[in-house]
Short mmCIF file of C-alpha atoms and ligand atoms in Angstrom, two decimals:
data_model
loop_
_atom_site.label_atom_id
_atom_site.label_comp_id
_atom_site.label_asym_id
_atom_site.label_seq_id
_atom_site.Cartn_x
_atom_site.Cartn_y
_atom_site.Cartn_z
CA MET A 1 -26.75 -12.24 20.17
CA THR A 2 -26.26 -10.36 16.98
CA ASP A 3 -27.21 -11.50 13.50
CA ASP A 4 -24.71 -9.13 11.87
CA PRO A 5 -21.58 -11.11 10.97
CA ARG A 6 -19.29 -8.07 11.22
CA ARG A 7 -20.67 -7.08 14.62
CA LEU A 8 -20.03 -10.59 15.89
CA ALA A 9 -16.52 -10.48 14.39
CA ILE A 10 -15.80 -7.19 16.20
CA SER A 11 -16.91 -8.67 19.56
CA ALA A 12 -14.75 -11.74 18.99
CA LEU A 13 -11.72 -9.62 18.09
CA VAL A 14 -12.14 -7.52 21.23
CA ARG A 15 -12.17 -10.65 23.36
CA ILE A 16 -9.12 -12.09 21.62
CA ASP A 17 -7.17 -8.83 21.66
CA THR A 18 -7.99 -7.47 25.08
CA GLU A 19 -9.12 -10.40 27.23
CA GLY A 20 -6.49 -12.83 26.00
CA ALA A 21 -9.18 -15.25 24.78
CA PHE A 22 -8.00 -18.05 22.49
CA ALA A 23 -9.42 -17.46 19.01
CA ASN A 24 -10.13 -21.14 18.38
CA VAL A 25 -11.98 -21.43 21.70
CA VAL A 26 -13.94 -18.20 21.87
CA LEU A 27 -15.08 -17.95 18.27
CA PRO A 28 -16.74 -21.38 17.90
CA ARG A 29 -18.58 -20.70 21.17
CA MET A 30 -19.84 -17.32 19.99
CA LEU A 31 -20.91 -18.77 16.64
CA GLU A 32 -22.76 -21.55 18.41
CA GLU A 33 -24.78 -18.97 20.38
CA SER A 34 -25.55 -16.88 17.31
CA ASP A 35 -28.38 -17.17 14.80
CA LEU A 36 -26.04 -17.02 11.82
CA ASP A 37 -26.38 -19.53 8.98
CA SER A 38 -23.39 -21.61 7.93
CA ARG A 39 -22.38 -19.21 5.14
CA ASP A 40 -22.23 -16.27 7.54
CA ARG A 41 -20.39 -18.37 10.11
CA GLY A 42 -17.75 -19.13 7.51
CA PHE A 43 -17.50 -15.40 6.73
CA VAL A 44 -17.11 -14.44 10.41
CA THR A 45 -14.43 -17.13 10.83
CA GLU A 46 -12.50 -15.78 7.85
CA LEU A 47 -12.80 -12.22 9.18
CA VAL A 48 -11.73 -13.03 12.74
CA TYR A 49 -8.91 -15.47 11.97
CA GLY A 50 -7.68 -13.41 9.03
CA SER A 51 -7.69 -10.09 10.95
CA THR A 52 -5.90 -11.80 13.83
CA ARG A 53 -3.16 -13.29 11.64
CA ARG A 54 -2.71 -10.03 9.77
CA ARG A 55 -2.91 -7.89 12.93
CA ARG A 56 0.56 -6.39 12.68
CA ALA A 57 0.26 -5.45 9.01
CA LEU A 58 -3.25 -4.05 9.41
CA ASP A 59 -2.34 -2.02 12.50
CA HIS A 60 0.56 -0.51 10.62
CA VAL A 61 -1.80 0.80 7.94
CA VAL A 62 -4.48 2.00 10.33
CA GLU A 63 -2.12 3.63 12.84
CA ARG A 64 -0.82 6.06 10.25
CA TYR A 65 -4.16 7.89 10.44
CA LEU A 66 -4.71 7.79 14.19
CA VAL A 67 -3.67 10.53 16.56
CA GLN A 68 -4.21 8.41 19.67
CA GLU A 69 -4.84 4.79 20.58
CA PRO A 70 -8.56 4.12 19.99
CA PRO A 71 -10.72 2.14 22.46
CA PRO A 72 -10.66 -1.65 21.85
CA THR A 73 -13.99 -1.86 20.00
CA ALA A 74 -13.03 0.93 17.60
CA LYS A 75 -9.65 -0.67 17.06
CA ALA A 76 -11.26 -4.02 16.28
CA ALA A 77 -13.63 -2.39 13.80
CA LEU A 78 -10.70 -0.65 12.11
CA ARG A 79 -8.73 -3.89 11.80
CA LEU A 80 -11.76 -5.64 10.45
CA GLY A 81 -12.43 -2.95 7.87
CA ALA A 82 -8.78 -2.80 6.84
CA TYR A 83 -8.71 -6.58 6.47
CA GLN A 84 -11.62 -6.49 4.05
CA LEU A 85 -10.14 -3.62 2.06
CA ILE A 86 -6.54 -4.82 1.89
CA GLU A 87 -6.73 -8.59 2.10
CA LEU A 88 -10.16 -9.59 0.82
CA GLY A 89 -10.37 -6.91 -1.87
CA THR A 90 -13.93 -6.05 -0.81
CA PRO A 91 -15.12 -2.98 -2.80
CA ALA A 92 -14.47 0.14 -0.72
CA HIS A 93 -18.06 1.37 -0.46
CA ALA A 94 -19.29 -2.04 0.76
CA ALA A 95 -16.44 -2.68 3.21
CA VAL A 96 -16.60 0.80 4.71
CA SER A 97 -20.36 1.16 5.06
CA ALA A 98 -20.94 -2.38 6.38
CA THR A 99 -18.11 -2.06 8.92
CA VAL A 100 -19.22 1.41 10.03
CA SER A 101 -22.75 0.19 10.69
CA ALA A 102 -21.42 -2.81 12.64
CA ALA A 103 -19.40 -0.51 14.94
CA PRO A 104 -20.98 1.00 18.08
CA LYS A 105 -22.65 4.33 17.27
CA ARG A 106 -20.16 6.46 19.20
CA PHE A 107 -17.24 5.22 17.07
CA ARG A 108 -18.86 5.36 13.67
CA GLY A 109 -17.48 8.77 12.73
CA LEU A 110 -13.94 7.73 13.54
CA VAL A 111 -14.21 4.34 11.82
CA ASN A 112 -15.72 5.91 8.72
CA ALA A 113 -13.04 8.59 8.43
CA ILE A 114 -10.11 6.22 8.92
CA LEU A 115 -11.42 3.43 6.70
CA ARG A 116 -11.93 5.86 3.83
CA LYS A 117 -8.27 6.77 4.08
CA VAL A 118 -7.30 3.10 4.27
CA ALA A 119 -9.37 2.43 1.14
CA THR A 120 -7.50 5.14 -0.76
CA ALA A 121 -4.14 3.88 0.50
CA SER A 122 -5.02 0.30 -0.38
CA ALA A 123 -6.00 1.28 -3.92
CA ALA A 124 -2.65 3.06 -4.33
CA GLY A 125 -0.66 0.06 -3.01
CA ILE A 126 0.66 -0.24 0.52
CA GLU A 127 4.31 -0.18 1.45
CA TYR A 128 5.43 -1.76 4.69
CA PRO A 129 8.45 -0.68 6.71
CA SER A 130 9.84 -4.21 7.03
CA ASP A 131 9.26 -7.76 5.86
CA ALA A 132 8.10 -8.74 9.35
CA VAL A 133 5.34 -6.10 9.20
CA ALA A 134 4.39 -7.06 5.65
CA LEU A 135 4.28 -10.76 6.55
CA SER A 136 2.58 -9.90 9.86
CA TYR A 137 4.76 -11.90 12.25
CA PRO A 138 6.75 -10.83 15.32
CA ASP A 139 10.33 -9.95 14.41
CA TRP A 140 11.77 -12.86 16.39
CA ILE A 141 9.79 -15.48 14.46
CA VAL A 142 10.86 -14.02 11.12
CA ASP A 143 14.50 -13.86 12.25
CA ARG A 144 14.52 -17.35 13.66
CA LEU A 145 12.80 -19.11 10.78
CA ARG A 146 15.03 -17.31 8.27
CA ARG A 147 18.12 -18.28 10.25
CA ASP A 148 17.02 -21.91 10.52
CA LEU A 149 15.45 -22.48 7.10
CA GLY A 150 16.97 -19.82 4.86
CA ASP A 151 15.13 -16.69 3.74
CA GLU A 152 13.18 -18.12 0.84
CA ALA A 153 11.90 -21.27 2.55
CA ALA A 154 11.07 -19.30 5.70
CA ASP A 155 9.16 -16.60 3.83
CA ASN A 156 7.22 -19.19 1.83
CA ALA A 157 6.37 -21.01 5.04
CA MET A 158 5.19 -17.78 6.69
CA ARG A 159 3.09 -16.80 3.67
CA THR A 160 1.50 -20.25 3.64
CA MET A 161 0.68 -19.95 7.33
CA ASN A 162 -1.18 -16.69 6.67
CA LYS A 163 -3.82 -18.68 4.78
CA PRO A 164 -6.49 -20.85 6.38
CA ALA A 165 -5.76 -24.58 6.62
CA LEU A 166 -7.61 -26.88 4.24
CA VAL A 167 -9.67 -29.66 5.77
CA HIS A 168 -8.31 -33.18 5.22
CA ARG A 169 -10.33 -36.20 6.22
CA ARG A 170 -8.92 -39.70 6.70
CA ASP A 171 -10.73 -42.73 5.25
CA ASP A 172 -12.38 -43.24 8.65
CA GLY A 173 -13.74 -39.65 8.62
CA TYR A 174 -11.36 -38.22 11.27
CA VAL A 175 -10.20 -34.73 10.31
CA GLN A 176 -6.40 -34.65 10.41
CA ASP A 177 -3.73 -32.63 8.70
CA GLN A 178 -1.79 -34.64 6.12
CA SER A 179 1.54 -34.07 7.88
CA SER A 180 0.15 -35.66 11.03
CA GLN A 181 -1.03 -38.58 8.93
CA LEU A 182 2.49 -38.95 7.57
CA VAL A 183 3.94 -38.92 11.09
CA ALA A 184 1.60 -41.71 12.19
CA GLU A 185 2.55 -43.69 9.06
CA ALA A 186 6.23 -43.20 9.86
CA VAL A 187 5.93 -45.17 13.12
CA PRO A 188 7.19 -48.63 12.08
CA ILE A 189 4.72 -51.18 13.43
CA ARG A 190 3.40 -54.61 12.64
CA GLU A 191 -0.16 -55.81 13.27
CA GLY A 192 -0.57 -56.39 17.02
CA ALA A 193 2.47 -54.32 18.02
CA LEU A 194 2.25 -52.61 21.41
CA VAL A 195 2.69 -48.87 20.95
CA LEU A 196 2.86 -46.03 23.46
CA ASP A 197 1.76 -42.58 22.28
CA LEU A 198 3.15 -40.49 25.13
CA CYS A 199 1.57 -37.10 24.29
CA ALA A 200 -1.55 -38.39 22.63
CA ALA A 201 -4.45 -35.97 23.11
CA PRO A 202 -6.78 -35.44 21.30
CA GLY A 203 -5.79 -38.73 19.73
CA GLY A 204 -5.17 -37.96 16.06
CA LYS A 205 -2.05 -40.07 15.74
CA ALA A 206 -3.08 -42.64 18.36
CA THR A 207 -6.29 -43.42 16.47
CA ALA A 208 -4.35 -43.68 13.18
CA LEU A 209 -1.95 -46.17 14.82
CA ALA A 210 -4.80 -48.20 16.31
CA ALA A 211 -6.53 -48.23 12.90
CA ARG A 212 -3.38 -49.88 11.50
CA GLY A 213 -3.84 -52.77 13.91
CA ALA A 214 -1.53 -51.71 16.74
CA ARG A 215 -2.49 -52.00 20.41
CA VAL A 216 -2.09 -48.42 21.55
CA VAL A 217 -1.63 -46.91 24.99
CA ALA A 218 -2.52 -43.23 24.56
CA ALA A 219 -1.16 -41.12 27.41
CA ASP A 220 -1.48 -37.40 28.07
CA ILE A 221 -0.82 -35.26 31.11
CA ARG A 222 -4.10 -33.36 30.93
CA ARG A 223 -7.12 -35.24 32.17
CA SER A 224 -9.59 -33.10 30.22
CA ARG A 225 -7.68 -33.78 27.03
CA VAL A 226 -7.54 -37.51 27.71
CA GLY A 227 -11.34 -37.29 27.62
CA LEU A 228 -11.02 -36.18 23.99
CA ILE A 229 -9.04 -39.34 23.21
CA SER A 230 -11.83 -41.43 24.77
CA ASP A 231 -14.43 -39.57 22.68
CA ASN A 232 -12.48 -40.24 19.48
CA ARG A 233 -11.96 -43.86 20.45
CA ALA A 234 -15.73 -44.27 20.84
CA THR A 235 -16.58 -42.42 17.62
CA LEU A 236 -14.16 -44.50 15.59
CA GLY A 237 -14.94 -47.78 17.38
CA LEU A 238 -11.31 -48.58 18.20
CA ASP A 239 -11.27 -51.16 21.00
CA ASP A 240 -7.53 -51.55 21.28
CA LEU A 241 -6.80 -47.93 22.13
CA HIS A 242 -6.29 -47.27 25.83
CA PRO A 243 -6.35 -43.67 27.10
CA VAL A 244 -4.29 -42.98 30.23
CA VAL A 245 -3.63 -39.83 32.26
CA ALA A 246 0.15 -39.73 32.81
CA ASP A 247 3.05 -37.30 32.96
CA GLY A 248 5.52 -38.48 30.33
CA ARG A 249 8.42 -37.29 32.49
CA PHE A 250 7.50 -40.03 34.98
CA PRO A 251 5.98 -42.71 32.74
CA PRO A 252 4.17 -45.36 34.79
CA PHE A 253 4.96 -48.26 32.45
CA ARG A 254 7.23 -51.31 32.48
CA ARG A 255 10.73 -50.95 31.00
CA GLU A 256 11.38 -52.45 27.56
CA SER A 257 7.69 -53.24 27.06
CA PHE A 258 6.75 -51.31 23.89
CA ASP A 259 7.52 -52.12 20.25
CA ALA A 260 7.36 -48.42 19.51
CA VAL A 261 6.99 -45.18 21.46
CA LEU A 262 5.80 -41.99 19.78
CA VAL A 263 6.63 -38.67 21.43
CA ASP A 264 4.52 -36.09 19.57
CA ALA A 265 5.84 -33.45 21.91
CA PRO A 266 4.46 -30.11 23.05
CA CYS A 267 6.27 -27.53 20.90
CA SER A 268 6.25 -23.91 19.81
CA GLY A 269 3.88 -24.77 16.95
CA LEU A 270 5.70 -22.52 14.49
CA GLY A 271 4.95 -24.97 11.65
CA ALA A 272 1.20 -24.93 12.22
CA LEU A 273 0.51 -21.25 12.89
CA ARG A 274 -2.36 -21.12 10.41
CA ARG A 275 -4.36 -23.40 12.75
CA ARG A 276 -4.17 -20.96 15.68
CA ALA A 277 -4.67 -17.46 14.36
CA ASP A 278 -3.44 -15.81 17.58
CA ALA A 279 -0.57 -18.21 18.38
CA ARG A 280 2.17 -16.12 16.75
CA TRP A 281 1.34 -13.22 19.09
CA ARG A 282 1.36 -15.38 22.22
CA ILE A 283 4.47 -17.51 21.90
CA GLN A 284 7.64 -15.91 23.26
CA PRO A 285 11.26 -16.71 22.38
CA GLY A 286 11.91 -17.93 25.95
CA ASP A 287 9.09 -20.49 25.57
CA VAL A 288 11.19 -22.33 23.00
CA ASP A 289 13.96 -22.94 25.58
CA ASN A 290 11.49 -24.34 28.11
CA LEU A 291 9.92 -26.56 25.48
CA VAL A 292 13.31 -27.90 24.41
CA GLU A 293 13.99 -28.89 28.00
CA LEU A 294 10.68 -30.74 28.19
CA GLN A 295 11.16 -32.42 24.79
CA VAL A 296 14.59 -33.73 25.81
CA ALA A 297 13.29 -34.91 29.20
CA LEU A 298 10.35 -36.76 27.63
CA LEU A 299 12.53 -38.54 25.05
CA ALA A 300 15.28 -39.49 27.50
CA GLU A 301 12.82 -40.73 30.11
CA VAL A 302 10.66 -42.76 27.79
CA SER A 303 13.49 -44.35 25.80
CA GLY A 304 13.87 -47.03 28.49
CA LEU A 305 10.36 -48.28 27.70
CA VAL A 306 11.33 -49.32 24.17
CA LYS A 307 12.04 -53.05 23.62
CA PRO A 308 15.35 -54.04 22.04
CA GLY A 309 14.80 -53.76 18.28
CA GLY A 310 11.91 -51.32 18.85
CA PHE A 311 11.55 -47.70 17.78
CA LEU A 312 11.44 -44.29 19.42
CA VAL A 313 9.79 -41.67 17.19
CA TYR A 314 9.84 -37.92 17.86
CA SER A 315 7.65 -35.38 16.10
CA VAL A 316 6.87 -31.69 16.52
CA CYS A 317 4.71 -29.28 14.49
CA THR A 318 7.43 -26.68 14.48
CA LEU A 319 10.48 -25.82 12.41
CA THR A 320 12.95 -24.24 14.83
CA ALA A 321 16.42 -25.80 14.76
CA GLU A 322 16.41 -25.90 18.59
CA GLU A 323 13.33 -28.12 18.75
CA THR A 324 14.27 -30.35 15.80
CA SER A 325 17.95 -30.98 15.07
CA GLY A 326 18.99 -29.46 18.44
CA VAL A 327 16.81 -31.84 20.46
CA VAL A 328 17.85 -34.82 18.34
CA ARG A 329 21.54 -34.04 18.86
CA THR A 330 21.16 -33.55 22.62
CA VAL A 331 19.08 -36.68 23.06
CA SER A 332 21.34 -38.85 20.88
CA ASP A 333 24.24 -37.91 23.17
CA ARG A 334 22.42 -38.84 26.38
CA ASP A 335 23.41 -42.00 28.27
CA GLU A 336 19.85 -43.32 28.01
CA LEU A 337 20.12 -43.49 24.21
CA GLN A 338 23.52 -45.09 23.81
CA SER A 339 21.98 -48.32 22.52
CA PHE A 340 19.82 -46.40 20.00
CA GLU A 341 20.65 -45.49 16.45
CA LEU A 342 19.04 -42.74 14.38
CA VAL A 343 17.16 -44.14 11.40
CA PRO A 344 16.55 -41.71 8.54
CA HIS A 345 13.17 -41.39 6.85
CA SER A 346 12.93 -42.06 3.19
CA GLN A 347 9.57 -40.45 2.43
CA PRO A 348 10.09 -38.22 -0.61
CA ALA A 349 8.34 -35.07 0.63
CA TRP A 350 10.65 -34.65 3.62
CA ASP A 351 13.87 -32.76 3.67
CA VAL A 352 16.43 -34.73 5.67
CA SER A 353 19.41 -33.18 7.41
CA ASP A 354 21.12 -33.56 10.79
CA GLY A 355 19.12 -36.72 11.47
CA VAL A 356 15.83 -34.83 11.31
CA SER A 357 13.26 -34.87 8.55
CA LEU A 358 11.50 -31.56 8.01
CA LEU A 359 8.32 -31.02 6.09
CA LEU A 360 7.83 -27.36 5.25
CA PRO A 361 4.28 -26.02 5.30
CA ASP A 362 2.42 -25.90 2.00
CA ASP A 363 -1.28 -25.68 1.16
CA ASP A 364 -1.81 -29.33 2.07
CA HIS A 365 0.63 -29.77 4.95
CA ASP A 366 1.52 -28.24 8.27
CA GLY A 367 5.22 -27.83 8.94
CA MET A 368 6.59 -30.78 10.87
CA GLY A 369 9.84 -32.19 12.23
CA LEU A 370 10.34 -35.94 12.60
CA ALA A 371 13.13 -38.21 13.83
CA SER A 372 13.33 -41.91 14.77
CA TRP A 373 15.77 -44.08 16.64
CA GLN A 374 15.94 -47.85 16.71
CA ARG A 375 17.11 -49.63 19.84
CA GLY A 376 19.90 -52.14 19.23
C1 SAM B 1 1.18 -31.84 20.01
S1 SAM B 1 0.00 -32.25 21.22
C2 SAM B 1 -0.36 -33.93 20.83
C3 SAM B 1 -1.24 -34.15 19.61
C4 SAM B 1 -1.64 -35.62 19.44
N1 SAM B 1 -0.47 -36.49 19.39
C5 SAM B 1 -2.45 -35.84 18.18
O1 SAM B 1 -1.93 -36.27 17.16
O2 SAM B 1 -3.67 -35.62 18.24
C6 SAM B 1 0.99 -32.38 22.67
C7 SAM B 1 0.28 -32.96 23.88
O3 SAM B 1 1.25 -33.15 24.91
C8 SAM B 1 0.60 -33.07 26.15
N2 SAM B 1 1.64 -32.95 27.19
C9 SAM B 1 2.28 -31.83 27.61
N3 SAM B 1 3.17 -32.13 28.58
C10 SAM B 1 3.10 -33.46 28.77
C11 SAM B 1 3.75 -34.38 29.66
N4 SAM B 1 4.67 -33.97 30.54
N5 SAM B 1 3.40 -35.68 29.58
C12 SAM B 1 2.45 -36.12 28.73
N6 SAM B 1 1.80 -35.29 27.87
C13 SAM B 1 2.12 -33.99 27.90
C14 SAM B 1 -0.34 -31.91 25.97
O4 SAM B 1 -1.41 -31.98 26.89
C15 SAM B 1 -0.80 -32.08 24.51
O5 SAM B 1 -2.04 -32.76 24.46
#
């Protein structure tokens, strides 16, 4: 394994770009196998995640100087160099020479020639052909978030999600985004309440609920991910947290047995894109429709498990109208929820409309949608 951070970054980018590897899976593994110290690991992480988020904008700049599509390793080196020049403001001589020497020998001439041009262009100021290219998102995400949130809020959200997430630790040491902490706090429970977290892995919200004194059943469809809940349960010493493998569409629990049910549903993740550098390039518009179907099915199915007077809470780390207000409207109209009433949230940071509270991403928060019903 290499001890050159840029060489490692180029290998990681090739795997993410051409082999479909998940950035947040492949990179930690490669870093683990390397001899790099923690400072260099942080640098590689910034380079790989940053170049991946900014892929569309960087490619636009680089492609102007290419006559044909370069091989994957050369392309990765060019993105990496352009990222340092344009986004990190690394001095041209350092960015170019260090990136050239990290590239395989046969591509060094090409990488050197193109990066010099990129350095000149960057110094002069780069113009992008569209906002979507400048922001470095697929057109459909830009269009959809602008339609659903308004241009200004959407653009601010997208700019925020181009920066790395800050690390927030709870009092018990568990690392959890502040929006997720707010969601767990929004589940109305008393000490000893019986709570079902239907989509619980890796257990962030379930452990927060158990730490508040609830008895928590933490279900998830994926066995391997339920193992993560068990690990977190052990680390945090939470005895009254019970991991279960279950498909929430067919919940194996008694009707009217829970004081509260949390459905932290699978979603398009468009409010938390900074956490998964490559996610914006993977998710497709059609995925949103499939997710909406699943979200509605989970909520309708599990509503029968809530005791009279108990609560059903829905959260997603996305901002699309379909997955937030759309799902809430559809579910509220279903027969299963006729004895439920939407209860608005009064937390100040959230923007409430159409029965859904939205938290837009900022430096300290992922974007999140939240809604709760109480059973009559
Ligand atoms: C947003 S994540 C949950 C995050 C978790 N609540 C936390 O705070 O750490 C959504 C989870 O839903 C699970 N899931 C997907 N389909 C499911 C289903 N049909 N039933 C139960 N869980 C499901 C996924 O495996 C994934 O772990």
